[in-house]
């Protein structure tokens, strides 16, 4: 009911995030995990990950190849690998399923399981409760956070990567497919940090530049003591305001921390930046959240 929601909405606007435990069922989480297992089992290693490079120049071309792979991944299902998991011929040095760091960025559009979750009635209902009038889905990712790599995610704001005019139009839906704990790398937030605009932007580099994207501005030094951890059980959803500062720490546990996450933009009265790495394409205009 609207009554019960309003304190939560107030909390979201105050903090810049909202934890909704048990938003998805265990069965829904398991269906996403088994679907990803199938996708990984059929995965082909992209050619740019296979070539043995020798000279510095070839190495840069190699990077350019992989950056193009990233830049054109907005309307495809693509694989991003942890460093050091492939030999120079593109063979896996460790089990395949532990080698992938994430899969993106159009699972919501091209995979039936993830599409169904993204557009599920309860997500649409939540969008309406949040007052979204013309929400569109801009990207999705499956993140593995496997323990053998223990990578942390530095403090950042999602709007640095998904910039809009005006700000405040990007919303992340972060779904825990396993319990996310302080040991295996749950998210940490600075409450209220979504009200100060953004300090850094990742933009497409000018054509001919040596990298495909560059950063404008810099991430301030955040005070570690300001972050609070948000552990969440399997099936829980964290709503993330596009400008709230968040991070995750190393996964120091023996278990993985699988997550499906997608970003929604309120398209009404909003301009998507032409400088964003991610751009809608004729093949995949940003689909409406409401079906």
XYZ file of C-alpha atoms in Angstrom:
291
model
C 0.000 0.000 0.000
C 1.043 3.602 -0.541
C 0.998 4.183 3.213
C 3.613 1.574 3.935
C 5.844 2.742 1.077
C 6.169 6.397 1.909
C 8.613 6.117 4.863
C 10.773 3.892 2.634
C 10.670 6.403 -0.206
C 11.579 9.132 2.252
C 14.507 6.970 3.390
C 15.622 6.457 -0.220
C 15.596 10.183 -0.953
C 17.421 10.895 2.301
C 20.143 8.216 2.003
C 20.430 7.714 -1.752
C 19.870 3.962 -1.393
C 17.205 1.585 -0.142
C 17.478 -2.051 0.938
C 14.488 -4.256 0.086
C 15.095 -7.706 1.554
C 13.571 -10.790 -0.144
C 12.421 -8.832 -3.181
C 13.088 -11.830 -5.421
C 12.462 -15.458 -4.479
C 15.176 -18.083 -4.082
C 13.785 -19.745 -7.233
C 14.164 -16.533 -9.244
C 17.762 -16.169 -8.033
C 18.542 -19.801 -8.875
C 17.039 -19.431 -12.347
C 19.425 -16.510 -13.037
C 22.397 -18.456 -11.714
C 21.665 -21.551 -13.777
C 21.060 -19.434 -16.869
C 24.473 -17.800 -16.403
C 26.067 -21.247 -16.041
C 24.604 -22.160 -19.438
C 25.807 -18.899 -20.987
C 29.342 -19.380 -19.607
C 29.426 -23.012 -20.754
C 28.741 -21.872 -24.330
C 31.037 -18.836 -24.145
C 33.597 -18.252 -26.858
C 36.727 -16.329 -25.924
C 36.787 -13.171 -28.052
C 39.628 -13.046 -30.608
C 41.276 -9.986 -29.055
C 41.876 -12.012 -25.874
C 43.758 -14.695 -27.798
C 46.557 -12.921 -29.621
C 50.065 -13.139 -28.249
C 51.505 -9.635 -28.433
C 55.148 -8.733 -28.595
C 55.871 -5.098 -29.373
C 54.623 -2.131 -27.403
C 52.722 -0.886 -30.459
C 50.965 -4.201 -30.966
C 50.072 -4.124 -27.316
C 48.360 -0.776 -27.772
C 46.457 -2.029 -30.795
C 45.505 -5.002 -28.708
C 44.148 -2.683 -26.031
C 42.294 -0.731 -28.700
C 40.743 -3.985 -29.824
C 39.557 -4.751 -26.340
C 38.364 -1.200 -25.777
C 36.287 -1.409 -28.936
C 34.904 -4.685 -27.584
C 33.855 -2.789 -24.456
C 32.529 0.294 -26.276
C 30.308 -1.779 -28.556
C 28.982 -4.052 -25.806
C 25.930 -1.939 -24.970
C 23.617 -3.904 -27.242
C 25.250 -7.339 -26.902
C 25.991 -10.053 -24.350
C 29.754 -9.941 -23.874
C 32.338 -11.418 -21.523
C 34.881 -9.525 -19.455
C 37.676 -11.556 -17.918
C 39.709 -11.228 -14.769
C 43.361 -10.362 -15.469
C 45.732 -13.272 -15.798
C 43.188 -16.009 -16.434
C 44.074 -16.567 -20.090
C 47.377 -17.534 -21.670
C 48.496 -15.713 -24.811
C 46.568 -18.119 -27.026
C 43.333 -17.429 -25.181
C 43.262 -20.730 -23.283
C 41.996 -20.729 -19.720
C 44.572 -21.118 -16.980
C 41.849 -21.719 -14.387
C 38.296 -23.115 -14.610
C 36.269 -21.168 -17.128
C 33.489 -20.248 -14.715
C 36.002 -18.637 -12.345
C 37.640 -16.591 -15.088
C 34.819 -14.216 -15.933
C 34.492 -11.035 -13.900
C 31.274 -9.851 -15.500
C 28.904 -10.322 -18.410
C 27.300 -7.233 -19.982
C 25.640 -5.106 -21.043
C 22.381 -6.238 -22.698
C 21.308 -9.372 -20.831
C 18.035 -7.561 -20.107
C 17.284 -7.333 -23.828
C 18.553 -10.596 -25.287
C 18.295 -13.242 -22.605
C 14.787 -14.476 -21.765
C 15.501 -15.138 -18.060
C 17.127 -11.764 -17.385
C 14.601 -9.944 -19.531
C 11.766 -11.444 -17.479
C 13.420 -10.448 -14.194
C 14.169 -6.891 -15.370
C 10.597 -6.326 -16.526
C 8.940 -8.345 -13.783
C 5.643 -6.932 -12.421
C 7.198 -6.191 -9.028
C 10.033 -4.170 -10.613
C 7.490 -2.227 -12.690
C 5.355 -1.645 -9.607
C 8.407 -0.374 -7.725
C 9.172 1.990 -10.621
C 5.651 3.383 -10.358
C 5.946 3.802 -6.585
C 9.165 5.731 -7.201
C 7.199 8.005 -9.526
C 9.049 7.005 -12.711
C 6.984 8.073 -15.710
C 9.037 6.937 -18.703
C 11.748 4.657 -17.326
C 14.008 2.925 -19.856
C 16.610 0.230 -19.217
C 20.070 1.414 -20.260
C 22.301 -1.507 -19.289
C 22.584 -4.695 -17.280
C 25.452 -6.763 -15.879
C 26.008 -10.059 -14.163
C 28.880 -9.709 -11.682
C 30.645 -12.772 -10.285
C 32.942 -11.376 -7.573
C 34.811 -14.687 -7.361
C 36.927 -15.187 -4.274
C 40.162 -16.121 -6.044
C 40.597 -12.566 -7.328
C 39.460 -10.650 -4.280
C 39.089 -7.440 -6.295
C 37.571 -4.456 -4.588
C 35.463 -1.827 -6.319
C 36.797 1.655 -5.661
C 34.406 4.317 -4.405
C 32.398 5.745 -7.307
C 29.080 7.184 -8.452
C 27.178 5.409 -11.222
C 26.370 8.759 -12.877
C 30.103 9.141 -13.590
C 29.610 6.454 -16.240
C 25.952 7.072 -17.126
C 25.639 10.831 -17.338
C 22.345 12.640 -17.875
C 21.114 16.229 -18.074
C 19.716 16.929 -15.554
C 21.362 14.650 -13.004
C 19.243 12.482 -10.714
C 17.688 10.438 -13.521
C 19.705 7.223 -13.132
C 18.678 4.450 -10.785
C 20.484 1.160 -10.173
C 18.704 -2.081 -9.254
C 21.235 -4.379 -7.560
C 20.040 -7.934 -6.903
C 21.918 -10.313 -4.603
C 21.794 -13.837 -6.063
C 23.662 -15.141 -3.000
C 23.975 -13.635 0.472
C 26.245 -10.573 0.253
C 28.230 -10.248 3.490
C 31.103 -8.111 4.749
C 33.355 -11.125 4.129
C 32.441 -11.721 0.491
C 32.250 -8.106 -0.626
C 28.863 -6.502 0.072
C 28.290 -2.887 -0.975
C 29.190 0.066 1.258
C 27.554 3.503 0.964
C 28.014 7.047 2.222
C 24.440 7.972 3.244
C 23.297 11.278 1.796
C 26.216 11.551 -0.638
C 23.868 11.718 -3.634
C 23.094 15.410 -3.117
C 26.421 16.963 -4.130
C 26.490 16.366 -7.888
C 29.285 14.340 -9.465
C 33.021 14.851 -9.272
C 34.235 12.698 -12.145
C 33.006 11.600 -15.558
C 34.090 8.838 -17.863
C 33.659 10.064 -21.443
C 34.372 8.699 -24.905
C 37.803 9.864 -25.989
C 38.186 11.912 -29.156
C 38.636 9.685 -32.195
C 42.291 8.893 -32.774
C 43.099 9.009 -29.052
C 45.114 6.103 -27.674
C 42.357 5.078 -25.264
C 38.658 4.717 -25.945
C 37.514 6.509 -22.815
C 39.009 9.093 -20.525
C 38.177 10.523 -17.142
C 37.333 14.174 -16.622
C 37.629 15.475 -13.089
C 38.812 13.297 -10.230
C 37.357 11.183 -7.458
C 37.842 13.006 -4.137
C 39.487 11.186 -1.265
C 36.524 9.814 0.646
C 36.717 9.245 4.371
C 36.509 5.493 5.012
C 34.679 6.131 8.265
C 31.731 7.628 6.371
C 30.902 4.366 4.585
C 28.377 1.981 6.078
C 28.141 -1.675 4.944
C 24.899 -3.031 3.489
C 24.942 -6.794 3.845
C 21.888 -8.325 2.203
C 20.419 -11.805 1.897
C 19.923 -13.760 -1.308
C 16.994 -12.280 -3.241
C 17.417 -8.831 -1.698
C 17.381 -5.709 -3.865
C 19.346 -2.530 -3.260
C 18.078 0.577 -5.044
C 21.018 2.850 -5.850
C 20.645 6.543 -6.674
C 22.876 7.464 -9.628
C 24.899 9.955 -7.587
C 25.314 8.118 -4.274
C 28.929 7.208 -3.439
C 29.422 3.464 -2.950
C 32.112 0.787 -3.081
C 32.740 -2.854 -2.310
C 35.696 -4.354 -0.480
C 37.744 -7.441 -1.296
C 36.012 -10.783 -1.261
C 38.065 -12.470 1.453
C 35.732 -15.444 1.819
C 35.660 -18.858 0.190
C 32.381 -18.128 -1.546
C 31.442 -16.065 -4.588
C 29.024 -13.129 -4.517
C 26.928 -13.283 -7.656
C 24.837 -10.242 -8.517
C 22.540 -9.189 -11.335
C 22.299 -5.436 -11.703
C 20.629 -3.118 -14.171
C 20.285 0.639 -14.576
C 17.147 2.549 -15.407
C 16.848 6.132 -16.640
C 13.788 8.346 -16.286
C 13.588 9.391 -19.945
C 10.955 12.081 -19.467
C 12.631 15.472 -19.859
C 16.082 13.862 -19.777
C 19.026 14.041 -22.160
C 21.384 11.063 -22.323
C 24.942 12.349 -22.774
C 26.458 11.777 -26.221
C 29.788 11.446 -24.416
C 28.747 8.372 -22.412
C 30.615 5.198 -23.372
C 27.230 3.483 -23.697
C 24.952 4.647 -26.498
C 21.601 3.350 -27.670
C 21.832 1.756 -31.128
C 19.359 1.228 -33.966
C 19.436 -2.492 -33.050
C 18.734 -1.712 -29.406
C 17.122 1.589 -28.488
C 16.777 1.722 -24.689
C 13.684 -0.432 -23.984
C 10.879 0.844 -21.764
C 10.828 -0.673 -18.279
C 7.043 -0.783 -18.428
C 5.802 -3.430 -20.842
